[in-house]
Coordinates of C-alpha atoms and ligand atoms in Angstrom, one line a residue:
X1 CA -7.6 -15.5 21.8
X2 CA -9.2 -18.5 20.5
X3 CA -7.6 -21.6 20.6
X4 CA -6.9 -24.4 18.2
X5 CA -7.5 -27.5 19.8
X6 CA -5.5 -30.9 18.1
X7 CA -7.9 -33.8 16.9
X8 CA -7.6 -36.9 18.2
X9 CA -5.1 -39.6 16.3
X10 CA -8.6 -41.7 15.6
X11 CA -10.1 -38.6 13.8
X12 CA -6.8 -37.7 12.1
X13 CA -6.9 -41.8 10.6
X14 CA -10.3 -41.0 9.1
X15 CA -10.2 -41.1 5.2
X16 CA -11.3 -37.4 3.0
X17 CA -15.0 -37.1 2.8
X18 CA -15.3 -38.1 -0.8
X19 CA -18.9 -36.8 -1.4
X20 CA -18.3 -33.7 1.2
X21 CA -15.5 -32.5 -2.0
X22 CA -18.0 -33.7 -4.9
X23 CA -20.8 -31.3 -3.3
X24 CA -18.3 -28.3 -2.9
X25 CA -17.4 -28.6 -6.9
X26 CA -20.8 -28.7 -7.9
X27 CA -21.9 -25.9 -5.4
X28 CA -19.0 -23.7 -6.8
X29 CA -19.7 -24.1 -10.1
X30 CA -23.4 -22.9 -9.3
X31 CA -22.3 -20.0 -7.7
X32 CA -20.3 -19.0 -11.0
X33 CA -24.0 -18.6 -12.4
X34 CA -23.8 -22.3 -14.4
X35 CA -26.6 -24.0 -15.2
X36 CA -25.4 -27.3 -13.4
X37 CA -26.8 -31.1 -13.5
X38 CA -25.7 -32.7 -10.4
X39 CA -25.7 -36.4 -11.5
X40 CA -23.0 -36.9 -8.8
X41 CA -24.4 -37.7 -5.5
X42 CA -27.0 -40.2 -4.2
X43 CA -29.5 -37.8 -3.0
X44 CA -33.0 -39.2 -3.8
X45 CA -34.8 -36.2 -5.7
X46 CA -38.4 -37.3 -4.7
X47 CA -40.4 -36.4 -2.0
X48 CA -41.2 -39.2 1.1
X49 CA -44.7 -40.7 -0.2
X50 CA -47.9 -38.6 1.1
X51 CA -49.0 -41.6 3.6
X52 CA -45.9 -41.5 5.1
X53 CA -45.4 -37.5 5.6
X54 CA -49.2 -37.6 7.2
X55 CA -48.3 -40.3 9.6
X56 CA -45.7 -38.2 11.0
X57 CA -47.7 -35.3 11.1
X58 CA -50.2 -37.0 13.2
X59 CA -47.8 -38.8 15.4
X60 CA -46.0 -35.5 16.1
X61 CA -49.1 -34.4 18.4
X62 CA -49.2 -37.6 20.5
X63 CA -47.1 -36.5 24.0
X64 CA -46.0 -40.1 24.6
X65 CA -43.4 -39.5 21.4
X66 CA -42.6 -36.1 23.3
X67 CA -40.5 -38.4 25.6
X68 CA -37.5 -40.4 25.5
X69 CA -37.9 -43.3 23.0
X70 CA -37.0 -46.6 24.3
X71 CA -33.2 -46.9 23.9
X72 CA -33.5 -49.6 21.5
X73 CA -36.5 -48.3 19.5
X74 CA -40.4 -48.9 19.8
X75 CA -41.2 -52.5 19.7
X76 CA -44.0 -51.7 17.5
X77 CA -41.1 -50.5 14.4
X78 CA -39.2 -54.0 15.1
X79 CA -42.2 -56.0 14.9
X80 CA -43.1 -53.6 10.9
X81 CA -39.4 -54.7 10.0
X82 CA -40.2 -58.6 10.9
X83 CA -43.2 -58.1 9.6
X84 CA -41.8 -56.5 6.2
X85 CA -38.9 -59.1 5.9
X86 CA -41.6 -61.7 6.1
X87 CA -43.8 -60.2 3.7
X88 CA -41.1 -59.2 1.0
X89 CA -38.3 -62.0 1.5
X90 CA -39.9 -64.9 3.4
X91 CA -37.7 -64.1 5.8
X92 CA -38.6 -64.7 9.7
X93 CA -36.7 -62.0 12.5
X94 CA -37.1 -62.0 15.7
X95 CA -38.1 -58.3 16.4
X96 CA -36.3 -57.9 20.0
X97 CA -33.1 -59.9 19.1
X98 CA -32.6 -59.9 15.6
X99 CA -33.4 -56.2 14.6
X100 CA -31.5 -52.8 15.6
X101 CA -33.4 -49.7 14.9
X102 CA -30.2 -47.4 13.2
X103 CA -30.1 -43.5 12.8
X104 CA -29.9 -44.7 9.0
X105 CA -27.7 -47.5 7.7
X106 CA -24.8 -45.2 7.5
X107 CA -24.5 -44.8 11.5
X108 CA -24.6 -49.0 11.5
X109 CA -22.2 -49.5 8.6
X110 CA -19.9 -47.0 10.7
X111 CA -20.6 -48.9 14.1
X112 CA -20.4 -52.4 13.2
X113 CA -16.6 -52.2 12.9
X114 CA -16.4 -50.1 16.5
X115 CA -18.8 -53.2 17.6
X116 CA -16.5 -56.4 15.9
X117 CA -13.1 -54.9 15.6
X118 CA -10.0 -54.3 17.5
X119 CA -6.4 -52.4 16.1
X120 CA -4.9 -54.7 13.8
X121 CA -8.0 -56.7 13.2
X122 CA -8.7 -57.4 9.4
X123 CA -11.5 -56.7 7.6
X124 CA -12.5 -57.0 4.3
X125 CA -14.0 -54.3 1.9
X126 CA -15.5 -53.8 -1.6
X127 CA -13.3 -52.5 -3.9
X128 CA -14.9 -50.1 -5.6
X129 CA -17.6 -49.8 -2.7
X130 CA -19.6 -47.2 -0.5
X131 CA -16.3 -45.1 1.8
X132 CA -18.4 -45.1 4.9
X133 CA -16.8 -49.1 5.3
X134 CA -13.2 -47.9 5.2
X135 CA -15.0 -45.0 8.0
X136 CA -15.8 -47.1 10.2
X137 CA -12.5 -49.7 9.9
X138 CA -10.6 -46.5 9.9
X139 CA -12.2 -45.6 13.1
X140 CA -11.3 -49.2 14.8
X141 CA -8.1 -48.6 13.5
X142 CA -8.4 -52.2 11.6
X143 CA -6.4 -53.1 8.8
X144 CA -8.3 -53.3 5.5
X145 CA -7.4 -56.2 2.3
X146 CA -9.9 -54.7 -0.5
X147 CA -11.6 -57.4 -3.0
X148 CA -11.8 -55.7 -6.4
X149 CA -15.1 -56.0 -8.2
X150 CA -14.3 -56.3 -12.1
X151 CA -16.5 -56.3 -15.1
X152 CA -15.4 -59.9 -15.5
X153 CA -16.8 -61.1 -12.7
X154 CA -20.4 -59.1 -12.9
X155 CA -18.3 -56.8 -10.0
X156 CA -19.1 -59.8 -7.4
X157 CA -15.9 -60.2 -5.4
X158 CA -13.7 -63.6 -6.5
X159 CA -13.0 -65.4 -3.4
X160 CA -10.6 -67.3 -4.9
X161 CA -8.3 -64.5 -5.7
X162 CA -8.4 -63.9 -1.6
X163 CA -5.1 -65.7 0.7
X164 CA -6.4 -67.9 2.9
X165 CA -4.2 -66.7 5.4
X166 CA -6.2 -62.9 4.7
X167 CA -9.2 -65.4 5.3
X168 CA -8.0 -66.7 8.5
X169 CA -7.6 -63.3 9.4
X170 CA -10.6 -61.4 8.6
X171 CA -12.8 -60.7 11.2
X172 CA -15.7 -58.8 9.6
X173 CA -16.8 -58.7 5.6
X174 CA -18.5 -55.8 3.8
X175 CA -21.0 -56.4 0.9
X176 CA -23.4 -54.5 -0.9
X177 CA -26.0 -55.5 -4.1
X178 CA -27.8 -53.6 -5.7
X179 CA -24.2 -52.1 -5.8
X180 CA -23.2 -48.2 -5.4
X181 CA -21.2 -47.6 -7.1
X182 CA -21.6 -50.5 -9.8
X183 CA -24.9 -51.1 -10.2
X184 CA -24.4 -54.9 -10.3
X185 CA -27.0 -56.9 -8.1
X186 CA -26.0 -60.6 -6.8
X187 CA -27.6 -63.9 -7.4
X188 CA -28.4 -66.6 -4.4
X189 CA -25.7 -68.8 -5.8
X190 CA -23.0 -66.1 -4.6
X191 CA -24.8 -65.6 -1.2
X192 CA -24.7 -69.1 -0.3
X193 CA -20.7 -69.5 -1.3
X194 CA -20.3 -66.3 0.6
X195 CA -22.1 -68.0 3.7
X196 CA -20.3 -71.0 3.3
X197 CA -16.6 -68.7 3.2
X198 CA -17.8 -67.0 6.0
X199 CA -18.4 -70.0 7.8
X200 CA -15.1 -71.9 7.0
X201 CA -13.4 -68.4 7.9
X202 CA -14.9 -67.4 11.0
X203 CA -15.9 -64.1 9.4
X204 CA -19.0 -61.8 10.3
X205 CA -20.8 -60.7 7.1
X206 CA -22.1 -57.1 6.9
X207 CA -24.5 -57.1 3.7
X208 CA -25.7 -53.3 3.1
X209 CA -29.1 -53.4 1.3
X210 CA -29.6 -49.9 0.6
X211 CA -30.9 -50.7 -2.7
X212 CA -32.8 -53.6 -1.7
X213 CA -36.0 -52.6 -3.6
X214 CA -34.5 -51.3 -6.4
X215 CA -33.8 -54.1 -9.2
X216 CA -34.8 -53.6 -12.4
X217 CA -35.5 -57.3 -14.0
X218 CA -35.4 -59.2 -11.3
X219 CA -37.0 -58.3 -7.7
X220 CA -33.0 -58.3 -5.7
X221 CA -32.3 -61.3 -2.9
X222 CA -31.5 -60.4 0.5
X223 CA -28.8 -62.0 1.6
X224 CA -30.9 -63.0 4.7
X225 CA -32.7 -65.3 2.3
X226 CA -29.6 -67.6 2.1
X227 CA -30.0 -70.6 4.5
X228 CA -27.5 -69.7 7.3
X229 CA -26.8 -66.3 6.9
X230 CA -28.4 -65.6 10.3
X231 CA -25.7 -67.5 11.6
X232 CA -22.8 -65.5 10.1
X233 CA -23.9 -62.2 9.4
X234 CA -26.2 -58.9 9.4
X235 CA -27.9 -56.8 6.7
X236 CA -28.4 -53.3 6.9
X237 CA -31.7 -51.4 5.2
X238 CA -32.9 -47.7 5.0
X239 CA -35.7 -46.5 4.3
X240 CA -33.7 -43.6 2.7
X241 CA -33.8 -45.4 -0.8
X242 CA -36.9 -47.6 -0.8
X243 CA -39.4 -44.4 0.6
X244 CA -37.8 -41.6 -0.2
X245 CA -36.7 -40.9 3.1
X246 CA -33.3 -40.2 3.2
X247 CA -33.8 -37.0 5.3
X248 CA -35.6 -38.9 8.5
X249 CA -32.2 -41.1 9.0
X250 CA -34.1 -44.4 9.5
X251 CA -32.4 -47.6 9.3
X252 CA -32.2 -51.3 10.4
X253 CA -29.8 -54.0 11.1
X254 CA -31.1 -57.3 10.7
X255 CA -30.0 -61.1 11.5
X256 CA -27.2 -62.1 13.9
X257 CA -28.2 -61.6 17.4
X258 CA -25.2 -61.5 18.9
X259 CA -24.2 -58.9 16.3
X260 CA -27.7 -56.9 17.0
X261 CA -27.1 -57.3 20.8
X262 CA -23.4 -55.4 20.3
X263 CA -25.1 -52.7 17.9
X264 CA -27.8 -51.8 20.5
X265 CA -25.5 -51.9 23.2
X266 CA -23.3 -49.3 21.6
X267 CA -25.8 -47.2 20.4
X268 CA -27.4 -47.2 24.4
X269 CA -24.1 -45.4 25.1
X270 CA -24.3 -42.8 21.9
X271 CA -28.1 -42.1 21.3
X272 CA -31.5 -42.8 23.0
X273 CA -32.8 -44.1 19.9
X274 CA -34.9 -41.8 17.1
X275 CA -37.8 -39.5 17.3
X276 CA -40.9 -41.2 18.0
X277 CA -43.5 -39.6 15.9
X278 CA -40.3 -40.7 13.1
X279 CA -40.7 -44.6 13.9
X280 CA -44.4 -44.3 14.4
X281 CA -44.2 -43.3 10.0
X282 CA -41.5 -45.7 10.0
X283 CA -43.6 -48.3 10.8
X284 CA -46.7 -47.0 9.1
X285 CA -44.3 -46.9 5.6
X286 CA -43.1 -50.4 6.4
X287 CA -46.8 -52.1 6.8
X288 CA -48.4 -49.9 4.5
X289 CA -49.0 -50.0 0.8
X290 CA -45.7 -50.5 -0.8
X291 CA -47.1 -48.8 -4.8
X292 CA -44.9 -46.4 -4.3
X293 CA -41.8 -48.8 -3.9
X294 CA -43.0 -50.4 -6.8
X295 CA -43.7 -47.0 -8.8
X296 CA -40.6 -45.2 -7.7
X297 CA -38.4 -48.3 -9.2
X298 CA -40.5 -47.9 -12.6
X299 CA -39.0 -44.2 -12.1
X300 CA -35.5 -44.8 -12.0
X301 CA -36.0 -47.4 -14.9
X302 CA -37.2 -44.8 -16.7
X303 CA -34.7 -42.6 -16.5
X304 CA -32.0 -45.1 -16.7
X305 CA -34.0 -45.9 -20.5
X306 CA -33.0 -42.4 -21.7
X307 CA -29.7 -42.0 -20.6
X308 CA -28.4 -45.4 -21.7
X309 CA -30.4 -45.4 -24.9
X310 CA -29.2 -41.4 -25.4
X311 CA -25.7 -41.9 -24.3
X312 CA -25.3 -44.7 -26.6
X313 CA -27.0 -42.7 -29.5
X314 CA -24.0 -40.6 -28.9
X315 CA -21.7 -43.6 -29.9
X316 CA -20.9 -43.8 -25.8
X317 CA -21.1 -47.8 -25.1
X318 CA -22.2 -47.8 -22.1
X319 CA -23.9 -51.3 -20.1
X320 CA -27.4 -50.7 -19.1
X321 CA -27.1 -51.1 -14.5
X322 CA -29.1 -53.8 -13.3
X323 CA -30.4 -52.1 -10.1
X324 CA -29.5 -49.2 -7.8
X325 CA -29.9 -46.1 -8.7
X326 CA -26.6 -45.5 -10.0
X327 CA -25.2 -46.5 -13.7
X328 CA -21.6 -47.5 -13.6
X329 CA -19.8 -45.8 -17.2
X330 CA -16.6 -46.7 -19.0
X331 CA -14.9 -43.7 -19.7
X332 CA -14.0 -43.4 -23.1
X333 CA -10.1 -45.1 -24.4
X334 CA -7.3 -42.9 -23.8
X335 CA -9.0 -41.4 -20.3
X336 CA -8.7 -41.8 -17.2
X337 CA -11.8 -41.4 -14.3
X338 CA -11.1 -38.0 -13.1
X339 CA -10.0 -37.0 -16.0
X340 CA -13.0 -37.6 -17.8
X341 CA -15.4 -36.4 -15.1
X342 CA -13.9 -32.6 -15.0
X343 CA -13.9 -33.0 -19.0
X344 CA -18.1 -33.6 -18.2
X345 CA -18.0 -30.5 -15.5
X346 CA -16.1 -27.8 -16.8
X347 CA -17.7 -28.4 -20.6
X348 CA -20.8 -29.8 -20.2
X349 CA -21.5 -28.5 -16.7
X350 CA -22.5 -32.3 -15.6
X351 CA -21.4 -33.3 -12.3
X352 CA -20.4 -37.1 -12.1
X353 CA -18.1 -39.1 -10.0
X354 CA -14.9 -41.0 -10.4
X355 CA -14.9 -44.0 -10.2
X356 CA -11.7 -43.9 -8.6
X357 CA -12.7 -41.9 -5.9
X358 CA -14.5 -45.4 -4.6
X359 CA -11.4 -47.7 -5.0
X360 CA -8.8 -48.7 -7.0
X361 CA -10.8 -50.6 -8.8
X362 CA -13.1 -47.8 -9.6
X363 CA -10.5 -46.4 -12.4
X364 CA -11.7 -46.2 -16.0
X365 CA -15.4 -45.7 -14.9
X366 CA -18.1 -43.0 -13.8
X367 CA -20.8 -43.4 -11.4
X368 CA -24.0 -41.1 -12.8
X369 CA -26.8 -40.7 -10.5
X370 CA -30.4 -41.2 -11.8
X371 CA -31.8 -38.7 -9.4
X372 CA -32.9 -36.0 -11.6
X373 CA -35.9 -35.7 -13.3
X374 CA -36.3 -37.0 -17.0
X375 CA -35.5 -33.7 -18.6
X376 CA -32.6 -33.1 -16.9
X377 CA -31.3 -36.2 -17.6
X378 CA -31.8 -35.9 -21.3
X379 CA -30.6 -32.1 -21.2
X380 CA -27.5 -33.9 -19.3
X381 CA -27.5 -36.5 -22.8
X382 CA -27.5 -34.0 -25.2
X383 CA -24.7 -31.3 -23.7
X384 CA -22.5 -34.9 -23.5
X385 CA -23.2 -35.6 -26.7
X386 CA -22.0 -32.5 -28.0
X387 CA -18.3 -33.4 -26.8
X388 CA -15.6 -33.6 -29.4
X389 CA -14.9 -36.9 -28.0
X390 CA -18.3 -37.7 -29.4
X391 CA -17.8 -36.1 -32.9
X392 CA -16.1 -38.5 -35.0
Ligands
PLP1 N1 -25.2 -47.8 1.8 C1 -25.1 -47.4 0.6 C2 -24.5 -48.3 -0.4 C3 -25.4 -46.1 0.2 O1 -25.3 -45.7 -1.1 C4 -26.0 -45.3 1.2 C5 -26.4 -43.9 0.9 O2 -26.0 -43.3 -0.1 C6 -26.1 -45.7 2.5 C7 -25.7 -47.0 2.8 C8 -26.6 -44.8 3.6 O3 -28.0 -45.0 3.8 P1 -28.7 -44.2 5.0 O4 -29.3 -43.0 4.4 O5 -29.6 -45.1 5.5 O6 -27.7 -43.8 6.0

């Protein structure tokens, strides 16, 4: 007989897999024959750019990336992410101490807390933000003080509103702009009083750029561009976002080298690093043209046109997202998140997310991916607008 073997009290800590549940409603629903808009998840719909996929396929026949990779990734993909931080922030990197090559940023957003924090440590989180944070502090067993991100305050955290003994405390900061679930991107004014907290504090700064490229009236700072930030903290990119490549699991920390040093070091005990061929397009993606960056933002902004401009058509007043690929909704008065969201589902067949299912502070709002094409989203439009909600 087969037997059931217990998990371990560190998996058993581990939060629900939010977006694991939001993928089994849509899929369900599907299977019942609906005709379904996923506008739930954060699954980039377009392919990798061509360059990129015939980089790979030419790397893929060279027998040196047959081998092991170097643990810590090719030199040659550090020295494309220097080289890109240059280029696109005016940021200098050391390639061998200040960059970690990461099986995607998720894997270093998980890792950072195994790297920085013991039981009972504090660290402090978005709230609403990205779960893999509470993941990873989850996995440390580390207590968590969230900072809510309001409408008042563009959803940029108030530091003010933080104890100072919660300060003293906190080991290790999370923060993310462009912002998923919000939208919200940050200014350098906010970066350099975060720098300056962060400094007072004793607190390592973990600033996931996932969305770096994606701003649309303003190109979005990296918070490696505020004088000092090197000195207190990392930022993670992926090329999931920027290139379309959310299926090759590239990503990079940057900054900090004693940081960088602890992330390679735990990594060297987990993985030996990614496929080669991979970092060989990596690379290629990172010095290479970047119209497609460019182009693929003009895509999203698109998109986001219609179903702002169509939503508020319907009488829906809804604030236009300043970058991501997300747009952060109000639900209407009288409902709350998830009530609102399977209102969407089970009538209009739209999947969205709760708000609440990234926070607290998430309540009264809906996150809507932009990851469908343009008719989909204005199919999506007009089935909302056909609500009763929307009828008087
Ligand atoms: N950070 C944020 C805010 C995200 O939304 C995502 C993906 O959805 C990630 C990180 C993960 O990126 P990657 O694909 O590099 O693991």
């Amino acid at each position: 007989m087969s037997r059931t073997f217990s998990p371990s009290s560190m998996l058993q800590q581990l939060p629900e897999q939010f977006f694991a549940k939001l993928a089994g409603t849509a899929a369900a629903l599907k299977q019942e024959g609906h005709d379904v808009i996923n506008l739930g998840q954060g699954n980039p719909d377009l392919p990798t750019p061509e360059h990129v996929v015939q980089s790979l396929q030419e790397a893929a026949e060279n027998p040196l990336y047959h081998k092991y990779s170097p643990f810590t990734g090719w030199p040659f993909l550090k020295e494309a992410v220097a080289a890109y931080y240059k280029r696109e922030h005016g940021v200098t990197l050391d390639p061998e101490t200040e960059v970690a090559v990461l099986s995607g940023a998720k894997t270093g957003l998980v890792e950072i807390s195994q790297c920085l924090l013991n039981p009972d440590d504090r660290a402090l989180l978005p709230d609403p933000g990205y779960p893999d944070y509470l993941s990873g502090t989850s996995m440390a067993g580390a207590d968590v003080t969230f900072m809510p991100l309001k409408q008042e305050n563009q959803f940029l955290p108030d530091f003010g509103q933080l104890d100072s003994s919660v300060l003293d405390e906190a080991k290790l900061m999370f923060l993310n702009y462009p912002n998923n679930p919000t939208a919200a991107v940050a200014n350098s004014r906010f970066f350099e009083e975060t720098v300056s907290l962060a400094e007072r504090h004793g607190i390592c700064v973990c600033h996931d750029f996932a969305y770096g490229t994606i701003g649309y009236d303003e190109k979005p700072v990296s918070f490696m561009e505020t004088p000092g930030a090197k000195d207190i903290g990392v930022e993670m990119f992926t090329m999931s976002k920027a290139f379309n490549m959310a299926g090759w699991r590239v990503g990079f920390a940057v900054g900090n080298a004693s940081v960088i040093k602890h992330l390679n070091l735990l990594q060297d005990h987990l993985y030996v690093s990614l496929f080669g061929a991979v970092q060989h397009a990596a690379a290629d993606a990172l010095n290479g043209p970047q119209d497609s960056v460019r182009e693929l933002t003009d895509t999203y902004k698109k998109r986001r046109d219609l179903l702002i401009s169509g939503l508020r058509d319907a009488g829906w007043e809804v604030p236009a997202p300043a970058g991501s690929f997300f747009a952060w909704l109000p639900v209407p008065d009288g409902w709350t998140s998830e009530a609102f969201a399977d209102k969407l589902l089970h009538e209009a067949h739209v999947v969205t997310a709760p708000g609440s299912g990234f926070g607290p502070s998430g309540e009264g709002f809906l996150r809507v991916g932009l990851v469908q094409p343009e008719e989909r989203i204005q199919e999506a439009v007009e089935r909302i607008s056909k609500l009763d909600v929307f009828q008087q």
